Amino acid sequence: MAWKLLFCRSAVVALALFAWAGASYAQADEARARQIIGGSCFLCHGPDGEAASEGFPRLAAQNAEYIAKQLENFKSGKRKSSAMSSMVANLSSDDMAALGRFYASRPAHQEAAQDPQLALAGQTLYQSGNQQSGVPACASCHGKDAAGNAALPRLAGQHAGYLQAQLKQFNQRERTNDNAVMHAVVEKMTAAEMAAVSQYLSGK
């Protein structure tokens, strides 16, 4: 009986130590991310990834793995950006992962679409696509809630101007680091459709 009691106490101690170690790691991880953000990222993306300007993406609530991948791509040159290449030049893979986890933990920003009527047209395109032109439903990859996954970005709540700019880059083959499916999809979209779906997602 005594050995069972000793075993139980040892298990409790081990679990407590494991929980403490996990909490300590999480705190150190967040501190590391905040230090990097405070040095440069906040200038464009805000301290919590809220990005006030439409010229920069909101990173709050974005998928951690997706953020880390984009940072790696900026560093390798696979994704082109003169501004970002210098920002990530000294970041390690661990730094990028820490930044991804930090931004993923921040609350998403929600605000109404600036053009509700255009957003309504964008909603139809996002959910059902355009059968006449062959544009598939965006929801088939990015999900009905536009939350994405580890490989695909969260689109819900993103700036309309930023989303529209990225769609144009895919269309013109200026952005080639992500899923080639995007090229096949966007080449079938009109400028009006890009604006509409971007407006819808900004208010989602």
Short mmCIF file of C-alpha atoms in Angstrom, two decimals:
data_model
loop_
_atom_site.label_atom_id
_atom_site.label_comp_id
_atom_site.label_asym_id
_atom_site.label_seq_id
_atom_site.Cartn_x
_atom_site.Cartn_y
_atom_site.Cartn_z
CA MET A 1 0.00 0.00 0.00
CA ALA A 2 2.88 2.32 0.87
CA TRP A 3 4.48 1.85 -2.53
CA LYS A 4 1.19 2.76 -4.25
CA LEU A 5 0.97 5.98 -2.23
CA LEU A 6 4.58 6.79 -3.07
CA PHE A 7 3.91 6.13 -6.76
CA CYS A 8 0.87 8.41 -6.75
CA ARG A 9 2.82 11.20 -5.04
CA SER A 10 5.66 10.82 -7.54
CA ALA A 11 3.22 11.00 -10.43
CA VAL A 12 1.63 14.16 -9.03
CA VAL A 13 5.06 15.77 -8.58
CA ALA A 14 6.06 14.79 -12.12
CA LEU A 15 2.87 16.27 -13.56
CA ALA A 16 3.36 19.47 -11.57
CA LEU A 17 6.93 19.79 -12.81
CA PHE A 18 5.79 19.15 -16.38
CA ALA A 19 3.11 21.83 -16.11
CA TRP A 20 5.60 24.28 -14.60
CA ALA A 21 8.13 23.60 -17.34
CA GLY A 22 5.44 24.08 -20.00
CA ALA A 23 4.32 27.38 -18.48
CA SER A 24 7.91 28.59 -18.20
CA TYR A 25 8.58 27.69 -21.83
CA ALA A 26 5.44 29.50 -22.97
CA GLN A 27 6.44 32.62 -21.04
CA ALA A 28 9.96 32.56 -22.47
CA ASP A 29 8.51 31.98 -25.95
CA GLU A 30 6.21 35.00 -25.64
CA ALA A 31 9.01 37.16 -24.21
CA ARG A 32 11.20 36.23 -27.17
CA ALA A 33 8.45 37.15 -29.64
CA ARG A 34 7.66 40.44 -27.89
CA GLN A 35 11.32 41.43 -27.95
CA ILE A 36 11.50 40.89 -31.72
CA ILE A 37 8.18 42.66 -32.30
CA GLY A 38 9.25 45.60 -30.15
CA GLY A 39 12.39 45.95 -32.24
CA SER A 40 10.76 46.23 -35.64
CA CYS A 41 7.51 44.35 -36.38
CA PHE A 42 5.29 46.72 -34.42
CA LEU A 43 6.10 49.60 -36.77
CA CYS A 44 3.96 48.09 -39.53
CA HIS A 45 1.94 45.33 -37.90
CA GLY A 46 1.24 46.86 -34.48
CA PRO A 47 2.25 45.41 -31.09
CA ASP A 48 -0.43 42.70 -31.25
CA GLY A 49 -0.65 42.19 -35.01
CA GLU A 50 -3.57 44.56 -35.48
CA ALA A 51 -1.96 46.53 -38.38
CA ALA A 52 -3.87 49.80 -38.64
CA SER A 53 -2.87 50.41 -42.27
CA GLU A 54 -4.36 48.41 -45.17
CA GLY A 55 -0.91 48.29 -46.69
CA PHE A 56 0.14 45.70 -44.11
CA PRO A 57 -1.55 42.43 -43.16
CA ARG A 58 -3.20 41.81 -39.83
CA LEU A 59 -1.31 39.00 -38.13
CA ALA A 60 -3.48 38.67 -35.03
CA ALA A 61 -5.15 35.23 -34.92
CA GLN A 62 -3.28 34.14 -38.05
CA ASN A 63 -2.23 30.48 -38.14
CA ALA A 64 1.15 30.03 -36.43
CA GLU A 65 2.62 27.60 -38.96
CA TYR A 66 1.55 29.80 -41.85
CA ILE A 67 3.27 32.86 -40.36
CA ALA A 68 6.49 30.93 -39.74
CA LYS A 69 6.46 29.64 -43.32
CA GLN A 70 5.99 33.12 -44.79
CA LEU A 71 8.87 34.46 -42.70
CA GLU A 72 11.07 31.60 -43.89
CA ASN A 73 10.05 32.37 -47.48
CA PHE A 74 10.86 36.06 -47.08
CA LYS A 75 14.29 35.14 -45.72
CA SER A 76 15.07 32.67 -48.50
CA GLY A 77 13.77 35.03 -51.18
CA LYS A 78 11.06 32.61 -52.23
CA ARG A 79 8.57 35.35 -51.41
CA LYS A 80 9.71 38.74 -52.65
CA SER A 81 9.62 41.86 -50.49
CA SER A 82 12.44 44.36 -50.15
CA ALA A 83 11.01 45.56 -46.83
CA MET A 84 10.51 42.12 -45.28
CA SER A 85 13.78 40.57 -46.50
CA SER A 86 15.79 42.95 -44.33
CA MET A 87 13.44 42.48 -41.36
CA VAL A 88 13.84 38.69 -41.30
CA ALA A 89 17.52 38.50 -42.24
CA ASN A 90 18.69 37.81 -38.69
CA LEU A 91 15.74 35.71 -37.52
CA SER A 92 16.28 32.03 -36.75
CA SER A 93 13.70 29.33 -37.38
CA ASP A 94 12.97 29.31 -33.65
CA ASP A 95 12.39 33.08 -33.74
CA MET A 96 9.94 32.67 -36.60
CA ALA A 97 8.09 29.88 -34.82
CA ALA A 98 7.86 32.01 -31.67
CA LEU A 99 6.45 34.92 -33.65
CA GLY A 100 3.92 32.62 -35.28
CA ARG A 101 2.73 31.27 -31.94
CA PHE A 102 2.52 34.75 -30.44
CA TYR A 103 0.44 36.25 -33.24
CA ALA A 104 -1.78 33.17 -33.36
CA SER A 105 -2.61 33.73 -29.69
CA ARG A 106 -3.76 37.33 -30.23
CA PRO A 107 -7.48 38.05 -30.60
CA ALA A 108 -8.84 38.52 -34.12
CA HIS A 109 -9.96 41.99 -35.15
CA GLN A 110 -13.49 42.36 -36.39
CA GLU A 111 -15.15 45.35 -37.98
CA ALA A 112 -17.91 45.85 -40.51
CA ALA A 113 -17.10 45.83 -44.21
CA GLN A 114 -16.86 49.36 -45.62
CA ASP A 115 -19.07 48.47 -48.59
CA PRO A 116 -21.85 46.09 -47.42
CA GLN A 117 -23.37 45.71 -50.88
CA LEU A 118 -20.05 44.74 -52.44
CA ALA A 119 -19.39 42.43 -49.51
CA LEU A 120 -22.67 40.63 -50.19
CA ALA A 121 -21.54 39.84 -53.73
CA GLY A 122 -18.22 38.71 -52.32
CA GLN A 123 -19.96 36.37 -49.91
CA THR A 124 -21.64 34.54 -52.79
CA LEU A 125 -18.33 34.18 -54.60
CA TYR A 126 -16.53 33.02 -51.46
CA GLN A 127 -19.13 30.41 -50.59
CA SER A 128 -20.21 29.24 -54.05
CA GLY A 129 -17.67 30.47 -56.59
CA ASN A 130 -18.63 31.41 -60.14
CA GLN A 131 -19.77 28.42 -62.17
CA GLN A 132 -19.85 30.35 -65.43
CA SER A 133 -16.19 31.42 -65.30
CA GLY A 134 -14.95 28.40 -63.38
CA VAL A 135 -13.89 30.23 -60.23
CA PRO A 136 -14.19 27.69 -57.38
CA ALA A 137 -15.62 28.52 -53.98
CA CYS A 138 -12.88 30.03 -51.81
CA ALA A 139 -14.45 28.21 -48.86
CA SER A 140 -13.47 24.85 -50.37
CA CYS A 141 -9.86 25.52 -49.33
CA HIS A 142 -9.94 28.30 -46.75
CA GLY A 143 -12.98 26.95 -44.90
CA LYS A 144 -16.49 28.29 -44.46
CA ASP A 145 -15.30 30.57 -41.65
CA ALA A 146 -12.21 31.66 -43.62
CA ALA A 147 -10.00 30.47 -40.77
CA GLY A 148 -7.59 28.56 -43.02
CA ASN A 149 -5.24 25.97 -41.54
CA ALA A 150 -1.53 25.33 -41.00
CA ALA A 151 -0.83 25.57 -44.73
CA LEU A 152 -3.42 28.19 -45.73
CA PRO A 153 -3.91 31.65 -44.24
CA ARG A 154 -6.76 32.90 -42.14
CA LEU A 155 -8.58 35.43 -44.32
CA ALA A 156 -11.38 36.48 -41.99
CA GLY A 157 -10.93 40.02 -40.69
CA GLN A 158 -8.01 40.81 -42.99
CA HIS A 159 -7.75 44.27 -44.54
CA ALA A 160 -9.65 44.43 -47.83
CA GLY A 161 -6.91 46.47 -49.47
CA TYR A 162 -4.23 43.97 -48.49
CA LEU A 163 -6.26 40.98 -49.70
CA GLN A 164 -6.98 42.67 -53.01
CA ALA A 165 -3.30 43.47 -53.48
CA GLN A 166 -2.32 39.84 -52.83
CA LEU A 167 -4.91 38.53 -55.31
CA LYS A 168 -3.48 40.86 -57.94
CA GLN A 169 0.03 39.62 -57.17
CA PHE A 170 -1.09 36.03 -57.63
CA ASN A 171 -2.84 37.00 -60.86
CA GLN A 172 0.27 38.67 -62.24
CA ARG A 173 2.55 35.86 -61.01
CA GLU A 174 4.39 38.32 -58.79
CA ARG A 175 3.73 36.05 -55.83
CA THR A 176 4.79 32.47 -56.40
CA ASN A 177 5.73 31.11 -52.97
CA ASP A 178 2.36 29.60 -52.12
CA ASN A 179 -0.02 27.03 -53.51
CA ALA A 180 0.07 27.11 -57.32
CA VAL A 181 -3.68 26.49 -57.22
CA MET A 182 -4.05 30.19 -56.42
CA HIS A 183 -2.67 31.12 -59.83
CA ALA A 184 -5.23 28.94 -61.58
CA VAL A 185 -8.03 30.37 -59.45
CA VAL A 186 -7.17 34.06 -59.60
CA GLU A 187 -6.52 34.14 -63.33
CA LYS A 188 -10.24 33.46 -63.77
CA MET A 189 -11.31 36.26 -61.44
CA THR A 190 -12.22 39.74 -62.59
CA ALA A 191 -10.98 42.84 -60.78
CA ALA A 192 -14.54 43.38 -59.53
CA GLU A 193 -14.65 39.85 -58.07
CA MET A 194 -11.32 40.38 -56.32
CA ALA A 195 -12.63 43.59 -54.78
CA ALA A 196 -15.89 41.95 -53.73
CA VAL A 197 -14.44 38.89 -52.03
CA SER A 198 -11.82 41.06 -50.31
CA GLN A 199 -14.55 43.35 -48.99
CA TYR A 200 -16.55 40.37 -47.71
CA LEU A 201 -13.60 38.84 -45.89
CA SER A 202 -12.60 42.13 -44.28
CA GLY A 203 -15.89 42.20 -42.40
CA LYS A 204 -16.12 38.51 -41.59
#
